[in-house]
XYZ file of C-alpha atoms in Angstrom:
377
model
C -0.058 0.619 -0.071
C 1.103 3.781 -0.824
C 1.068 5.494 2.339
C 2.086 8.789 0.533
C -0.501 12.039 -0.026
C -1.360 12.063 -3.694
C -0.650 15.680 -5.710
C -3.898 17.120 -5.006
C -4.466 16.250 -1.005
C -1.204 16.854 -0.497
C -1.878 20.411 -1.725
C -5.056 20.561 0.477
C -3.292 19.480 2.626
C -0.552 22.051 2.433
C -2.719 25.157 2.080
C -4.328 24.049 4.977
C -2.113 23.979 7.104
C -1.182 27.181 6.235
C -4.287 29.310 6.937
C -4.719 27.439 10.257
C -1.270 28.293 11.056
C -1.716 32.196 10.146
C -5.454 32.378 10.908
C -6.063 30.165 14.257
C -3.713 31.401 16.696
C -4.662 30.091 20.266
C -6.082 34.185 20.701
C -8.313 33.755 18.034
C -9.307 30.431 19.479
C -10.476 31.309 23.213
C -12.739 33.610 21.501
C -14.267 31.608 19.402
C -15.310 29.612 22.026
C -16.499 32.473 24.340
C -19.121 33.379 21.905
C -22.107 32.341 21.865
C -22.141 31.193 18.870
C -19.118 28.365 19.328
C -17.728 28.920 15.932
C -16.556 31.576 13.499
C -18.373 32.376 10.821
C -15.698 34.393 8.618
C -13.059 31.256 9.312
C -16.535 28.662 8.670
C -16.964 30.973 5.368
C -13.029 30.839 4.649
C -12.271 27.634 4.967
C -15.457 26.574 2.659
C -13.827 28.809 -0.365
C -10.738 26.681 0.371
C -12.297 23.588 -0.962
C -12.135 22.068 3.007
C -15.992 21.774 3.119
C -15.781 20.190 -0.880
C -13.350 17.970 0.424
C -15.603 15.453 2.407
C -17.933 14.682 -0.786
C -17.513 13.091 -4.138
C -17.019 13.676 -7.038
C -20.807 12.078 -7.855
C -22.482 13.845 -4.922
C -21.158 17.628 -5.925
C -17.536 17.268 -4.240
C -14.272 16.086 -4.645
C -13.269 14.229 -2.608
C -15.140 12.187 0.188
C -12.917 8.630 0.842
C -11.362 7.933 3.695
C -7.516 9.289 2.960
C -9.553 12.301 1.990
C -11.166 12.809 5.552
C -8.509 11.977 7.021
C -6.153 14.295 5.726
C -8.893 17.828 5.978
C -9.599 16.439 9.325
C -5.602 16.051 10.829
C -5.352 19.536 9.769
C -8.450 20.490 11.819
C -6.909 18.434 14.932
C -3.356 20.016 15.002
C -4.710 23.697 14.644
C -7.494 23.119 17.679
C -10.021 23.485 15.400
C -13.594 24.117 17.118
C -16.009 24.691 13.999
C -18.738 22.057 13.130
C -17.179 20.375 10.317
C -17.766 16.563 11.800
C -21.816 17.435 12.522
C -22.623 19.585 9.548
C -20.561 17.684 6.777
C -19.524 14.054 7.315
C -22.876 13.377 9.412
C -25.693 15.118 8.674
C -24.141 16.511 5.236
C -23.304 13.321 4.888
C -26.787 11.371 5.335
C -28.452 14.317 2.973
C -26.010 13.071 -0.086
C -26.351 9.211 0.663
C -30.181 8.807 1.046
C -31.267 12.472 -0.538
C -33.629 12.585 -3.106
C -33.135 15.360 -5.798
C -34.632 18.208 -4.278
C -32.628 16.909 -0.998
C -29.469 16.401 -2.662
C -29.455 19.953 -3.983
C -28.688 21.607 -0.248
C -25.173 19.959 -0.455
C -24.418 22.646 -2.462
C -25.462 25.070 -0.322
C -23.206 22.992 2.314
C -20.018 22.775 -0.037
C -21.151 26.517 -0.178
C -20.708 27.247 3.502
C -23.756 29.331 3.366
C -26.321 25.701 5.010
C -25.372 24.258 8.653
C -26.117 21.345 10.212
C -26.817 18.903 13.120
C -27.687 15.172 13.393
C -29.674 14.519 15.853
C -29.169 11.372 16.830
C -28.388 10.744 20.055
C -30.878 9.938 22.880
C -30.982 10.712 27.498
C -30.640 6.339 27.371
C -28.308 4.868 23.826
C -25.496 5.745 25.815
C -23.130 4.270 22.182
C -25.885 1.657 20.924
C -27.124 3.017 17.588
C -30.406 1.199 16.796
C -31.490 2.716 21.035
C -34.035 4.541 19.471
C -37.215 5.965 21.439
C -38.376 9.624 19.343
C -41.204 8.138 17.487
C -42.285 9.204 14.222
C -46.271 8.856 13.076
C -48.169 9.191 10.307
C -50.907 11.530 10.631
C -53.013 11.785 7.139
C -49.913 12.853 4.493
C -47.752 14.462 7.508
C -45.254 12.824 9.773
C -45.186 13.300 13.638
C -42.436 13.491 15.525
C -41.937 13.215 18.956
C -39.026 12.651 21.473
C -35.272 13.619 23.552
C -32.175 13.981 21.147
C -29.299 14.195 23.864
C -25.812 15.841 23.106
C -26.283 17.497 19.481
C -23.778 19.017 18.318
C -23.744 22.817 16.135
C -28.393 21.800 16.982
C -28.034 25.746 18.226
C -26.315 27.239 14.644
C -28.535 24.356 12.727
C -30.475 25.739 9.948
C -32.273 21.796 9.777
C -32.141 19.055 12.103
C -31.504 15.413 10.495
C -33.506 13.894 12.942
C -33.652 10.103 13.875
C -37.304 8.942 14.431
C -38.257 4.987 14.917
C -42.135 3.738 12.580
C -41.640 0.602 13.713
C -40.422 -1.907 16.739
C -39.512 -1.337 19.945
C -35.776 -0.032 21.425
C -32.777 -1.784 20.202
C -34.007 -3.200 17.307
C -32.141 -2.576 14.147
C -35.447 -2.608 11.576
C -37.957 -0.240 11.724
C -35.888 2.962 11.692
C -36.066 6.754 9.645
C -34.592 10.399 8.965
C -36.491 13.133 8.463
C -34.636 16.307 7.445
C -36.324 19.177 9.355
C -35.582 23.090 9.368
C -34.646 24.070 12.318
C -37.960 27.016 13.030
C -40.217 24.301 13.042
C -43.062 24.604 14.900
C -42.370 21.757 18.886
C -39.186 21.868 18.328
C -36.874 23.595 20.847
C -33.493 23.539 21.796
C -31.748 24.188 25.031
C -28.056 24.903 24.446
C -24.178 24.651 25.892
C -20.651 24.904 25.868
C -18.629 21.751 26.066
C -15.412 20.806 26.852
C -13.163 21.231 24.424
C -14.621 23.681 22.371
C -17.842 24.633 20.177
C -21.795 23.431 21.736
C -23.882 21.590 22.174
C -27.774 20.701 23.147
C -30.581 19.182 24.349
C -33.139 18.791 21.184
C -36.536 18.294 22.493
C -40.470 17.338 19.318
C -42.925 18.016 21.431
C -45.730 16.623 18.407
C -43.367 17.680 15.437
C -45.338 17.584 11.931
C -43.352 17.379 9.048
C -44.536 16.277 5.449
C -43.850 12.416 4.611
C -41.163 14.245 1.314
C -38.632 14.829 4.924
C -38.313 11.924 5.163
C -33.842 10.654 3.786
C -34.717 6.919 2.087
C -37.121 4.338 3.136
C -39.075 4.355 6.071
C -37.416 1.979 8.685
C -34.337 1.520 6.760
C -31.901 4.292 7.915
C -30.149 2.187 10.174
C -27.349 0.674 7.639
C -26.955 4.703 6.830
C -26.064 5.672 10.321
C -23.610 2.875 10.705
C -21.888 3.661 7.544
C -21.936 7.199 8.342
C -20.546 7.159 12.562
C -17.947 4.631 11.022
C -16.603 7.998 8.692
C -17.493 10.288 10.899
C -15.170 8.338 13.283
C -12.182 7.835 11.176
C -12.664 11.089 10.842
C -12.561 12.086 15.066
C -9.238 9.804 15.160
C -7.757 11.633 12.277
C -8.167 14.680 14.290
C -7.260 12.893 17.815
C -3.944 12.516 15.282
C -3.695 15.891 14.926
C -3.631 16.914 18.244
C -1.561 14.099 19.778
C 1.091 15.748 16.910
C 0.818 19.429 17.632
C 1.106 18.203 21.904
C 3.881 15.712 21.615
C 5.515 19.027 19.766
C 4.388 21.793 22.516
C 6.412 18.811 24.848
C 9.413 18.101 23.041
C 9.758 22.568 22.219
C 9.434 22.780 25.383
C 11.892 20.457 26.926
C 14.071 21.712 24.374
C 14.124 25.268 25.888
C 13.270 24.787 29.493
C 16.777 24.638 31.613
C 17.160 23.862 34.987
C 20.845 23.288 36.608
C 22.694 24.779 32.957
C 21.107 22.825 31.034
C 17.659 21.921 28.939
C 15.443 19.494 31.075
C 14.943 17.202 27.289
C 18.344 16.237 27.996
C 18.014 14.279 31.070
C 17.848 10.904 30.616
C 14.250 10.098 32.511
C 12.092 13.437 30.056
C 14.026 11.799 27.034
C 12.956 8.212 27.585
C 9.672 9.579 28.118
C 9.773 11.526 24.828
C 10.538 8.840 23.092
C 8.200 6.584 23.821
C 5.448 9.226 23.008
C 6.999 8.760 20.136
C 6.998 5.259 18.887
C 2.981 5.817 20.786
C 2.237 7.945 17.457
C 3.965 5.606 15.221
C 1.003 3.341 16.735
C -1.970 5.692 15.838
C -0.708 7.108 12.630
C -0.396 3.339 11.105
C -4.146 1.994 12.287
C -6.236 5.556 11.308
C -4.062 5.065 8.038
C -5.178 1.101 8.500
C -8.762 3.197 9.189
C -9.058 5.201 6.515
C -8.119 2.416 3.904
C -10.934 0.609 5.312
C -13.599 2.943 5.229
C -15.604 1.152 1.544
C -14.951 -2.682 2.551
C -17.086 -4.648 3.810
C -19.162 -3.923 6.444
C -17.057 -6.230 9.233
C -13.989 -5.170 7.900
C -15.142 -1.591 8.150
C -16.206 -1.368 11.397
C -13.562 -4.117 13.047
C -10.994 -1.924 11.502
C -13.077 1.226 12.533
C -12.821 0.038 16.152
C -9.182 -0.715 16.180
C -8.598 2.592 15.840
C -10.943 4.344 18.779
C -9.348 1.445 21.219
C -6.007 1.713 20.176
C -5.850 6.227 19.795
C -8.463 6.345 23.189
C -5.655 5.302 24.716
C -2.655 6.416 22.970
C -4.803 10.006 23.326
C -4.692 9.750 27.042
C -1.157 8.698 27.021
C 0.410 11.288 25.347
C -2.213 14.607 27.144
C -1.098 13.441 30.586
C 2.454 13.144 29.448
C 2.670 15.851 28.109
C 1.138 17.882 30.600
C 3.411 16.496 33.694
C 6.103 17.147 31.799
C 5.277 20.217 30.681
C 4.230 21.493 34.759
C 1.681 23.924 35.874
C 2.020 26.423 32.201
C -0.329 23.150 30.116
C -3.095 23.867 32.227
C -3.038 27.521 31.432
C -5.672 28.855 28.504
C -3.816 31.517 27.218
C -1.143 28.346 26.075
C -2.295 26.112 23.523
C -1.867 22.353 24.980
C -4.465 23.432 27.435
C -7.118 22.775 24.804
C -5.195 20.698 22.393
C -4.613 18.584 25.837
C -9.216 18.540 26.411
C -9.634 18.075 22.761
C -7.359 14.700 22.862
C -9.187 13.518 26.148
C -13.008 14.352 25.146
C -12.343 12.678 22.071
C -12.293 9.404 23.365
C -16.099 10.149 24.976
C -18.039 10.022 21.589
C -18.535 7.482 19.335
C -17.621 4.863 21.798
C -15.178 5.200 24.186
C -12.111 2.791 24.371
C -13.775 -0.132 26.538
C -16.844 0.012 24.384
C -14.319 0.087 21.619
C -12.243 -3.049 22.674
C -15.371 -5.135 23.383
C -17.029 -4.360 19.491
C -13.841 -5.136 18.140
C -13.159 -8.429 20.297
C -17.475 -8.908 18.941
C -17.056 -8.902 15.692
C -14.186 -10.511 15.164
C -15.384 -13.101 17.017
C -18.290 -13.446 15.286
């Protein structure tokens, strides 16, 4: 397997890295995190013009990428800079589901997404669902020509800023059944939709979304009735790979900051990085980084494989990045000392994003058990 980026991906990586280095410093990021919106409309628009969102969609969908390595190229750079803008939620999850399942009219929204003029959120998780994608209690009942939605969606990232929500709801069966789950495209200002927002520890914003007799036309359904779970699982797999790539980029930044600090901070007239105990700890981080990178490449290269192979590699990558990321974050903070906890210093935000990434799309323990189950099947 050739691990080198294609010329197009290399250009995308270089462009994105240069833009973020010049425009997305720690002070800028802290202002964005403290803002009511939780993201910068200016940064979002400029990155859309650079083609960052278009790289998340295939040519057939209106973009120019969409493959596993296109996604990891983009998200590794976003992670390296600690970007909090909702590319995962608008581009990979909600936007991707519209592109995968939508009618021609619904797919017309993809052009707006790529242009950066439409914000989306994927309202799927519920208070009792934890990491189980099929545990959907929100109901969708037919009422004449309409569908009536009722339920509670939890920790919906980007819900406050979203113009439209992609909502999962059960049309038949019981919570935990694979069959019976449908997706609906719901304008955020639809009567009966209530959004209660809050800030996230690692930056950005999420919300509890309450659906109280929300009426949408049957034409708002994405794909066939009751058959949405395979598409949801495939999209969450892509999102998980995007997230491990983002974590890898953040780990690169954490190790770079730590290496630089050990090379400049002095005790007894010598850089502290020259002391054997710290040099060995730094070497351990570099080894973990190489293992993590291999795992991300492996997962990205199998995103188009059959379900069992794809999901095995996704779970393997999530498990390894969860463990390696925690080690890198903890060791980086310890070797820095107290300065690493200062919000004005870049490592504070980067370490939070590494640690909190383990709690979305399934944590380390969840994916270890899932990998074993998939391997035994």
